Coordinates of C-alpha atoms and ligand atoms in Angstrom, one line a residue:
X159 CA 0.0 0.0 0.0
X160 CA 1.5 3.7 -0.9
X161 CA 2.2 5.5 2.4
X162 CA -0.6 8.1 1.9
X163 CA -3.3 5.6 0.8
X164 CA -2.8 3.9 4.1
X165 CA -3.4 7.6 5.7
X166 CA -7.1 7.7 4.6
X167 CA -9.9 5.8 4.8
X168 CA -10.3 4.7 1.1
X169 CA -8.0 1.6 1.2
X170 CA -9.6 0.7 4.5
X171 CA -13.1 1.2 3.4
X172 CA -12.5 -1.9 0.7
X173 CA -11.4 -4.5 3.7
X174 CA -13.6 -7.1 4.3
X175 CA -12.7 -6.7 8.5
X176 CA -12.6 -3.9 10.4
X177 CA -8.5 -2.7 11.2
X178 CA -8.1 -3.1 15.2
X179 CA -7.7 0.4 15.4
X180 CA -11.4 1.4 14.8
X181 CA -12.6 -1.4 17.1
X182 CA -14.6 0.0 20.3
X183 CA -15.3 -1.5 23.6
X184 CA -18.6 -3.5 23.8
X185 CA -20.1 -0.5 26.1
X186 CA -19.1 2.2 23.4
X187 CA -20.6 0.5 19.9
X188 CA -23.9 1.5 18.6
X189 CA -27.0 0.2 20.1
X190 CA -29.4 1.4 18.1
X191 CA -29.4 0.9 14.1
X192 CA -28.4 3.5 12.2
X193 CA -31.7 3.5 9.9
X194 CA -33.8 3.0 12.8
X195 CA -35.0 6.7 12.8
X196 CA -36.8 8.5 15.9
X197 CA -39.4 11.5 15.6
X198 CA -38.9 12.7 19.3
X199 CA -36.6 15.8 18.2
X200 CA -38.7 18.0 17.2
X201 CA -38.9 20.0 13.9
X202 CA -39.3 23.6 13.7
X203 CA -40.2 25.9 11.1
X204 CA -39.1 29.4 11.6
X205 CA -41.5 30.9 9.1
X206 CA -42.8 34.4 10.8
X207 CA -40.0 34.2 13.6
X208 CA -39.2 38.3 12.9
X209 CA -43.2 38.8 13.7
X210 CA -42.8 40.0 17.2
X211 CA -47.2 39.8 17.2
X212 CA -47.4 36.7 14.7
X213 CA -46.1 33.8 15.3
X214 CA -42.4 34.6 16.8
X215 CA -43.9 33.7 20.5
X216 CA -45.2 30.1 19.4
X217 CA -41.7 29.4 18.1
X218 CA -39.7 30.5 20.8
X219 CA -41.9 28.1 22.8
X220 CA -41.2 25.2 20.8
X221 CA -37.7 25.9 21.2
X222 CA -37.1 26.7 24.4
X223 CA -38.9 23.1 25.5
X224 CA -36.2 21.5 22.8
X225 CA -33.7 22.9 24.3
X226 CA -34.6 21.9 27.9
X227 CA -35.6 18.0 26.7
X228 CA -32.7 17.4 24.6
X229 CA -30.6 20.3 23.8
X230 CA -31.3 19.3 20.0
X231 CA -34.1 20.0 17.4
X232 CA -34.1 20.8 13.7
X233 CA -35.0 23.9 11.8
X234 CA -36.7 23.7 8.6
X235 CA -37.9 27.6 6.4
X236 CA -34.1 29.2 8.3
X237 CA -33.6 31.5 5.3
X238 CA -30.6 29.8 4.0
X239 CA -30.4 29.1 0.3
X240 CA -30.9 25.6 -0.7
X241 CA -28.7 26.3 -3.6
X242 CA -26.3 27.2 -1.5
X243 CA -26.3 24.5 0.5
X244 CA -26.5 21.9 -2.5
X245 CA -23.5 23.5 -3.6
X246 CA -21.7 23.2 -0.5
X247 CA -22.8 19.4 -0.3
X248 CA -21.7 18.7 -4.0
X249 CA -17.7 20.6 -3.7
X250 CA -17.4 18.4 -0.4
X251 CA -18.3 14.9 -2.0
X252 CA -16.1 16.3 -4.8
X253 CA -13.4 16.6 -1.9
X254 CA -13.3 13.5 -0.4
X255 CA -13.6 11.4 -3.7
X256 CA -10.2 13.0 -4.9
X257 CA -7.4 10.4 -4.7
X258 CA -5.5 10.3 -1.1
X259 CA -1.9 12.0 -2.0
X260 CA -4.7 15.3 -3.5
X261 CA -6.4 15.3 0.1
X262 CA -3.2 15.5 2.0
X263 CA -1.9 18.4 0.5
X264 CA -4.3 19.7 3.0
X265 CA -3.3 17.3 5.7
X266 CA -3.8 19.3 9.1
X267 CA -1.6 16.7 11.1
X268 CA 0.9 18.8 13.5
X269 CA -1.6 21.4 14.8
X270 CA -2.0 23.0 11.5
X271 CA -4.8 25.6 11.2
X272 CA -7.3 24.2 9.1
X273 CA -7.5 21.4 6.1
X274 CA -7.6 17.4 6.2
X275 CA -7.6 14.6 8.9
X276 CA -8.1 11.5 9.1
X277 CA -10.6 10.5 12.5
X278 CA -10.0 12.8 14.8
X279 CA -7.4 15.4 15.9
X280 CA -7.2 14.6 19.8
X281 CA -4.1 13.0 21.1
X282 CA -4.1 10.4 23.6
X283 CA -7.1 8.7 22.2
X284 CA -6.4 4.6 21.6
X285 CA -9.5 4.3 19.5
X286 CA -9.9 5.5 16.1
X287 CA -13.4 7.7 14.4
X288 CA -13.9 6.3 10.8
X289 CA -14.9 9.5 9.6
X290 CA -11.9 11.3 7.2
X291 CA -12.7 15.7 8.2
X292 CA -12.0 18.7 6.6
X293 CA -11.7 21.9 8.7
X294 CA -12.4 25.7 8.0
X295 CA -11.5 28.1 10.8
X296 CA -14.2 30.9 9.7
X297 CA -14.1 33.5 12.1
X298 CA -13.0 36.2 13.5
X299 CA -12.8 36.6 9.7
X300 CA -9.4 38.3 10.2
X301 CA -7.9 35.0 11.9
X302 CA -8.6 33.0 8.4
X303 CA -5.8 31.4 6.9
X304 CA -6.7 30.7 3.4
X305 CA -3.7 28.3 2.9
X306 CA -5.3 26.2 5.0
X307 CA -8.3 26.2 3.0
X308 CA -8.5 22.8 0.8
X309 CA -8.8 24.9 -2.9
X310 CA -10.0 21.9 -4.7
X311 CA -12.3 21.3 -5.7
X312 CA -12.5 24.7 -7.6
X313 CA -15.1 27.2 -5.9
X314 CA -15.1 25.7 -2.4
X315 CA -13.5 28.9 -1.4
X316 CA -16.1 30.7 -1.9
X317 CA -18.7 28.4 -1.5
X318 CA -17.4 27.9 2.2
X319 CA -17.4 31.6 2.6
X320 CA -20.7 32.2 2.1
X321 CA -22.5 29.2 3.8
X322 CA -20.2 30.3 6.8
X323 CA -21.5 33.8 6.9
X324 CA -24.9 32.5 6.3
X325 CA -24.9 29.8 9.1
X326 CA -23.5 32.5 11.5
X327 CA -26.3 35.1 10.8
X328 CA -29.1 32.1 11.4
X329 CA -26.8 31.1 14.8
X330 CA -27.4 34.8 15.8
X331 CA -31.1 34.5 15.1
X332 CA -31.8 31.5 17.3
X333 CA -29.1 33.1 19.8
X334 CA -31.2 36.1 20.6
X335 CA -34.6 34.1 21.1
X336 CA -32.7 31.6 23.6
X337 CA -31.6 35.3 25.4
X338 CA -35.0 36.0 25.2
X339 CA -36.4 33.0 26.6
X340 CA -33.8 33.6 29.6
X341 CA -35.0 36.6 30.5
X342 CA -31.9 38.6 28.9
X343 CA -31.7 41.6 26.4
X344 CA -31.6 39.7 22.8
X345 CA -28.1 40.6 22.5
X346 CA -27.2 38.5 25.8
X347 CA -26.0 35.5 24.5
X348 CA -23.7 37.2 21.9
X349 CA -22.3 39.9 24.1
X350 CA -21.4 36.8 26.6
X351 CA -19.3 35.6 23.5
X352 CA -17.6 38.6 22.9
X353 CA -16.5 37.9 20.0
X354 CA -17.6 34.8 18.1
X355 CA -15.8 31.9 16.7
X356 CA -16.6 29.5 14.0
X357 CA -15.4 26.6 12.6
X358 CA -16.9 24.5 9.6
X359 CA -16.3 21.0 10.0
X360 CA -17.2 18.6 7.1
X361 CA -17.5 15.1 8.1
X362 CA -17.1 12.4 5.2
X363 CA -18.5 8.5 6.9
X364 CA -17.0 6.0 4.6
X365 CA -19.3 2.5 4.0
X366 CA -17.7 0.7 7.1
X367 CA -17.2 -3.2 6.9
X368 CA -18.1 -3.6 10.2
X369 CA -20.1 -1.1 11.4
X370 CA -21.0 -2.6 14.5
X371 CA -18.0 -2.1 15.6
X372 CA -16.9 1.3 15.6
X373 CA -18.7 5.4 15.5
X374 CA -18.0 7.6 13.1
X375 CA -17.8 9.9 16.0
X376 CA -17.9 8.7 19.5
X377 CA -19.8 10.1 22.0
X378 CA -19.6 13.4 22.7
X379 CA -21.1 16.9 24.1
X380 CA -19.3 19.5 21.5
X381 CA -17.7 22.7 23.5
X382 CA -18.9 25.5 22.4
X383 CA -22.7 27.6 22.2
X384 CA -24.6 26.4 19.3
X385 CA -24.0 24.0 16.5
X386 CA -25.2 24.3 13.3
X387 CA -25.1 20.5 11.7
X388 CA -26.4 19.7 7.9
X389 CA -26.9 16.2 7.4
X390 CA -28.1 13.7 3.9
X391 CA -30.9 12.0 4.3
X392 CA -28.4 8.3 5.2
X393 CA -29.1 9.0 9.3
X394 CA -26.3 8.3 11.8
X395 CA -26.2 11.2 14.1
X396 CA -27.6 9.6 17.6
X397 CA -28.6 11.0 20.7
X398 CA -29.1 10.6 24.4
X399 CA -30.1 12.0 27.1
X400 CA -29.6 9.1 30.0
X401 CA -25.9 8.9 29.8
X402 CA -25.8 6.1 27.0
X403 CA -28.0 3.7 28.6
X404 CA -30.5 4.6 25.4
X405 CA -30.1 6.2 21.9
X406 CA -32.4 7.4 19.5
X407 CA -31.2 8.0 15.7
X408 CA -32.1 12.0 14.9
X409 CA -34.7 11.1 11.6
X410 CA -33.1 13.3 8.6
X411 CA -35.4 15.7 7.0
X412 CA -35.0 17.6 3.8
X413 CA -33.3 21.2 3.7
X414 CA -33.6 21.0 7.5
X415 CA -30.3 22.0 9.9
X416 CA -30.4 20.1 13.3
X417 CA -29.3 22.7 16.1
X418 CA -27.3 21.3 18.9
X419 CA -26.6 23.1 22.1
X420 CA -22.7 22.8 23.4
X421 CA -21.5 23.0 27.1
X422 CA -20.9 26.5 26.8
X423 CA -25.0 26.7 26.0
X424 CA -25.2 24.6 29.0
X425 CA -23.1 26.8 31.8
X426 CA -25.0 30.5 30.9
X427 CA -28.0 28.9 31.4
X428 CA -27.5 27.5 34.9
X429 CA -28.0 24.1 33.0
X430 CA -31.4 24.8 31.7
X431 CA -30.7 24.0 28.6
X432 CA -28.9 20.5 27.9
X433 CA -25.6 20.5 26.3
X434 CA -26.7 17.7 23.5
X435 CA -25.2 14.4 24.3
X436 CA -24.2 12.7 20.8
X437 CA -22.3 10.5 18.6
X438 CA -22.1 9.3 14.8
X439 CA -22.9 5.8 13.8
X440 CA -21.8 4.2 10.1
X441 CA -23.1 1.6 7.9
X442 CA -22.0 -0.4 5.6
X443 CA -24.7 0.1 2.9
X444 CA -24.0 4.2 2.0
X445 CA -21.2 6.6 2.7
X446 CA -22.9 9.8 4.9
X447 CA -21.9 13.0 4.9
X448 CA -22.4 15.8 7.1
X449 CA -21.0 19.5 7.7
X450 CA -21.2 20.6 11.1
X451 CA -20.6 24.8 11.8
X452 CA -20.1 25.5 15.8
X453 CA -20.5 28.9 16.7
X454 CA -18.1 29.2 19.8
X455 CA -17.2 32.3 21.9
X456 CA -13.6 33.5 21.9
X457 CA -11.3 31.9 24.3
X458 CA -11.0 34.7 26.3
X459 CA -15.1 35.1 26.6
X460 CA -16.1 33.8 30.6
X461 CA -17.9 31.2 31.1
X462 CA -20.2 31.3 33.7
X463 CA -24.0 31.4 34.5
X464 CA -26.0 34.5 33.1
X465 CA -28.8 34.0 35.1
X466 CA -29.1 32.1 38.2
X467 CA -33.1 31.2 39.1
X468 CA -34.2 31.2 42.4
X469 CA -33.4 28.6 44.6
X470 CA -30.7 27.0 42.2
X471 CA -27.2 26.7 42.7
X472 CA -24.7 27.7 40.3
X473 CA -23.6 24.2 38.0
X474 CA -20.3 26.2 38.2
X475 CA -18.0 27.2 41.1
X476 CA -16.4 30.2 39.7
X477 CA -16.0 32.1 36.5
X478 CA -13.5 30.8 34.2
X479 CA -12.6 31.6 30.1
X480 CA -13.4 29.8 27.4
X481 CA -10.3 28.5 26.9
X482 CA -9.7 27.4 30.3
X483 CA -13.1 25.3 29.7
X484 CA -12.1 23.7 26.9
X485 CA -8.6 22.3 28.4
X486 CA -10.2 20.7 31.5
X487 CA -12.9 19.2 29.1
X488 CA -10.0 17.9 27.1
X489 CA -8.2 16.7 29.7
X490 CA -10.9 15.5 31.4
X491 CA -11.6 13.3 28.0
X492 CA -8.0 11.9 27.9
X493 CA -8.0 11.1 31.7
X494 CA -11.0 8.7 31.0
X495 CA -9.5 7.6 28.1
X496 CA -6.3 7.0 30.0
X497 CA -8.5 5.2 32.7
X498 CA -10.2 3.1 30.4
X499 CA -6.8 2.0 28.7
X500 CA -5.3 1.3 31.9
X501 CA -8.5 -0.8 32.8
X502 CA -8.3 -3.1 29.6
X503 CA -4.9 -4.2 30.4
X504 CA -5.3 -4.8 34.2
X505 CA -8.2 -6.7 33.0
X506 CA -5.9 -8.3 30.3
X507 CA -3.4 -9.1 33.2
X508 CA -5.9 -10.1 35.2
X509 CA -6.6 -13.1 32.9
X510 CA -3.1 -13.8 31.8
X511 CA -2.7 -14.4 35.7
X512 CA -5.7 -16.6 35.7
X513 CA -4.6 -18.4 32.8
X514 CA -1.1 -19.1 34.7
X515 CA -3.0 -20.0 37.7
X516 CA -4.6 -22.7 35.6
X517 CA -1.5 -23.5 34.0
X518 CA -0.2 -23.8 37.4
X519 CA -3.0 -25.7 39.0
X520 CA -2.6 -28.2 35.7
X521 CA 0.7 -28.8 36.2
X522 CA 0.4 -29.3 40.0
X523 CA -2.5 -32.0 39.2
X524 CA -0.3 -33.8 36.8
X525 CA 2.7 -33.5 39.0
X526 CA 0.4 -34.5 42.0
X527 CA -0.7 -37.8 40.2
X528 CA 1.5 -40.2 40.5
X529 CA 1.8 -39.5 44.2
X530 CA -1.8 -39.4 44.5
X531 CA -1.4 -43.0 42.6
X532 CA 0.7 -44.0 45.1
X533 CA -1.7 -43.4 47.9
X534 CA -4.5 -44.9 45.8
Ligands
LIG252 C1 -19.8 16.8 15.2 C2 -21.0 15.9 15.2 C3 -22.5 14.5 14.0 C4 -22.7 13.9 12.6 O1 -19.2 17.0 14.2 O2 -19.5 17.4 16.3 O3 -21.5 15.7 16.2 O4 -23.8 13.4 12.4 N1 -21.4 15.4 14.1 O5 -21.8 14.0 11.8
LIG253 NI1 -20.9 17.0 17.8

C-alpha cells in the first residue's frame, strides 16, 4: 500500500474486517441501528420568527422546550439558500472522492490551522473515528488562513465563505430568542461571547465493513454555544439524554439544519438547557456526509451562568474563560481515556494471571498424580 493511501480511509473502506484500530469496547458500539430513525426531536419551522405579534412567541416556545428536553431539534424555512447548501454538499463529495496524496496536500496533522484529517485530531485517544474531516477556521474573519483552506475542488472557497456567513447570521437569530427566553436583552447570549468563533467542520462516513463495531464519531457533548449541523438524508447522528444507557437516531429531514446546544450553552443557562449528548454511527450500505458549523465564543469570553433562578445553585464554582473550559474538558476526555486504557490491560493481566494459575494448578495436578497413585 503507498504511504498516503494507508493515511485515509479509502483503502480501508474496501477490507472485508474492520482494522483493530477502529474497534470499540462492547459499552461504546452502537446500540441502536443507524436507519432505525426516531421522531422525538422535534422539527421547527421558523416561518414568521421576525413577527414580534405573529407567530415569533409560538416558536420560541417550541424551542425553548427543545432545548430543555434534549438540547437538540431541527430547523426547517431558516432563510438559508438551498442552492447554497447543495452546492456546498456537491464541492465536499467532490473533496473527499479526490485520490489520497490530493487530500493530504491539506493534511492538518501537527496542529496545523485548518484542512484534512483522518478521524479525529485529539491526542491520547487509543480508538480510532472512521470518519476522514475537513476543517475551516471561519471567524474572527481576520484569523482566516486561506492556505489552510482545501482549494480543490474549484469554488469551495467561496462556497465555504458564504455558507459560513450564512450559518452564523441564522446562529445569531436562534441566539437572541434563547436570550429572550432567559430573560436577557436579545443581545445577551452574543455579548457573553464577545466575539464569536466559528469553525466549519465537514464530516465524510466511509461504508464501514463492520459497522458494529466502531462510530463515526464517538460520544460526545461539543464545546462550544450552538451547533449548526447539515446532514443527507443516510441517518447516523444519535442522541441521548440518559448517559448512553439509550439512543435514539435523529430522523433526517430535507433542507432542515439540526441545532445542537454545546457545554458553553449549557453553563450560561445554569443548566437549563442541555448540552446535546451525541455520537455518529456508520453503515456499511452508504457513505454519509455531514458538515457541522459550531458557533463558539472566543477563548478569552467567561464562562459562567448568566442568570441564576431562584433557589438554584450555580452548575459552576467560579468564572472561568473559554479556553480554560475547553482544556479541563479535554483533559478531562484523555484522563478517561487514560483510565479506560489502563482498565483493559489490568483486566488483560488479570486473565493472563488466571490463565497461569490454571497452568499452574494443571501442572500441579499432573505433577500430583503419580503420588496421588501411590496413595491410591
Ligand atoms: C460533530 C458531530 C455528527 C454527525 O461534528 O460534532 O456531532 O452526524 N457530528 O456528523
Ligand atoms: Ni458534535
Amino acid at each position: 500500500m503507498a504511504p498516503a493511501a494507508a493515511k485515509t480511509l479509502t483503502y480501508l473502506a474496501q477490507q472485508k474486517t474492520l482494522e483493530s484500530s477502529f474497534v470499540r469496547d462492547e459499552e461504546e458500539r452502537p446500540k441502536v441501528a443507524y436507519n432505525e430513525f426516531s421522531d422525538e426531536i422535534p422539527v421547527i419551522s421558523l416561518a414568521g420568527i421576525d413577527e414580534v405579534d405573529g407567530r415569533r412567541r409560538e416558536i420560541c416556545e417550541k424551542i425553548v422546550e427543545a432545548c430543555e428536553n434534549w438540547g437538540i431539534f431541527q430547523v426547517v424555512d431558516h432563510g438559508v439558500d438551498q442552492q447554497l447548501v447543495a452546492e456546498m454538499t456537491r464541492l465536499a463529495k467532490e473533496f473527499f472522492a479526490l485520490p489520497p496524496d490530493e487530500k493530504l496536500r491539506f493534511d492538518m496533522s501537527g496542529a496545523k490551522k485548518g484542512g484534512f484529517i483522518v478521524s479525529s485530531h485529539l491526542q491520547g485517544e487509543s480508538v480510532q473515528d472512521w470518519r476522514e474531516i475537513v476543517i475551516y477556521f471561519s471567524y474572527p474573519k481576520r484569523e482566516r488562513d486561506y492556505s489552510r483552506w482545501p482549494h480543490k475542488p474549484e469554488g469551495w472557497r467561496w462556497a465555504t465563505e458564504e455558507y459560513s456567513e450564512k450559518l452564523m447570521g441564522l446562529a445569531g437569530k436562534l441566539m437572541e430568542v434563547l436570550s429572550e427566553a432567559m430573560g436577557l436583552e436579545k443581545e445577551g447570549l452574543s455579548k457573553a461571547c464577545v466575539d464569536m468563533d466559528q469553525k466549519v467542520v465537514v464530516n465524510y462516513y466511509p461504508k464501514c465493513p463492520q459497522p458494529d463495531l466502531t462510530l463515526g464519531l464517538k460520544r460526545h457533548t461539543d464545546p462550544g454555544t450552538i451547533t449548526l449541523l447539515l446532514q443527507d438524508q443516510v441517518g447516523g447522528l444519535q442522541a441521548t439524554r440518559d448517559n448512553g444507557k439509550t439512543w435514539i437516531t435523529v430522523q433526517p429531514v430535507e433542507a432542515a439544519f439540526v441545532v445542537n446546544l454545546g457545554d458553553h450553552a449549557h453553563y450560561l443557562t445554569n443548566g437549563r438547557f442541555k448540552n446535546a449528548d451525541h455520537q455518529a454511527v456508520v453503515n456499511s450500505n452508504h457513505s454519509r456526509l455531514s458538515i457541522a458549523t459550531f458557533q463558539n465564543p472566543a477563548p478569552n469570553a467567561t464562562v459562567y451562568p448568566l442568570k441564576i433562578r431562584e433557589g438554584e445553585k450555580p452548575v459552576m464554582e467560579e468564572p472561568i474563560t473559554f479556553a480554560e473550559m475547553y482544556r479541563r474538558k479535554m483533559s478531562k476526555d484523555l484522563e478517561i481515556a487514560r483510565m479506560k486504557k489502563l482498565a483493559k490491560e489490568n483486566h488483560l493481566q488479570d486473565l493472563e494471571n488466571e490463565k497461569h494459575l490454571q497452568e499452574l494448578d494443571q501442572k500441579a495436578k499432573l505433577e500430583a498424580k503419580p503420588l496421588k497413585e501411590i496413595l491410591a
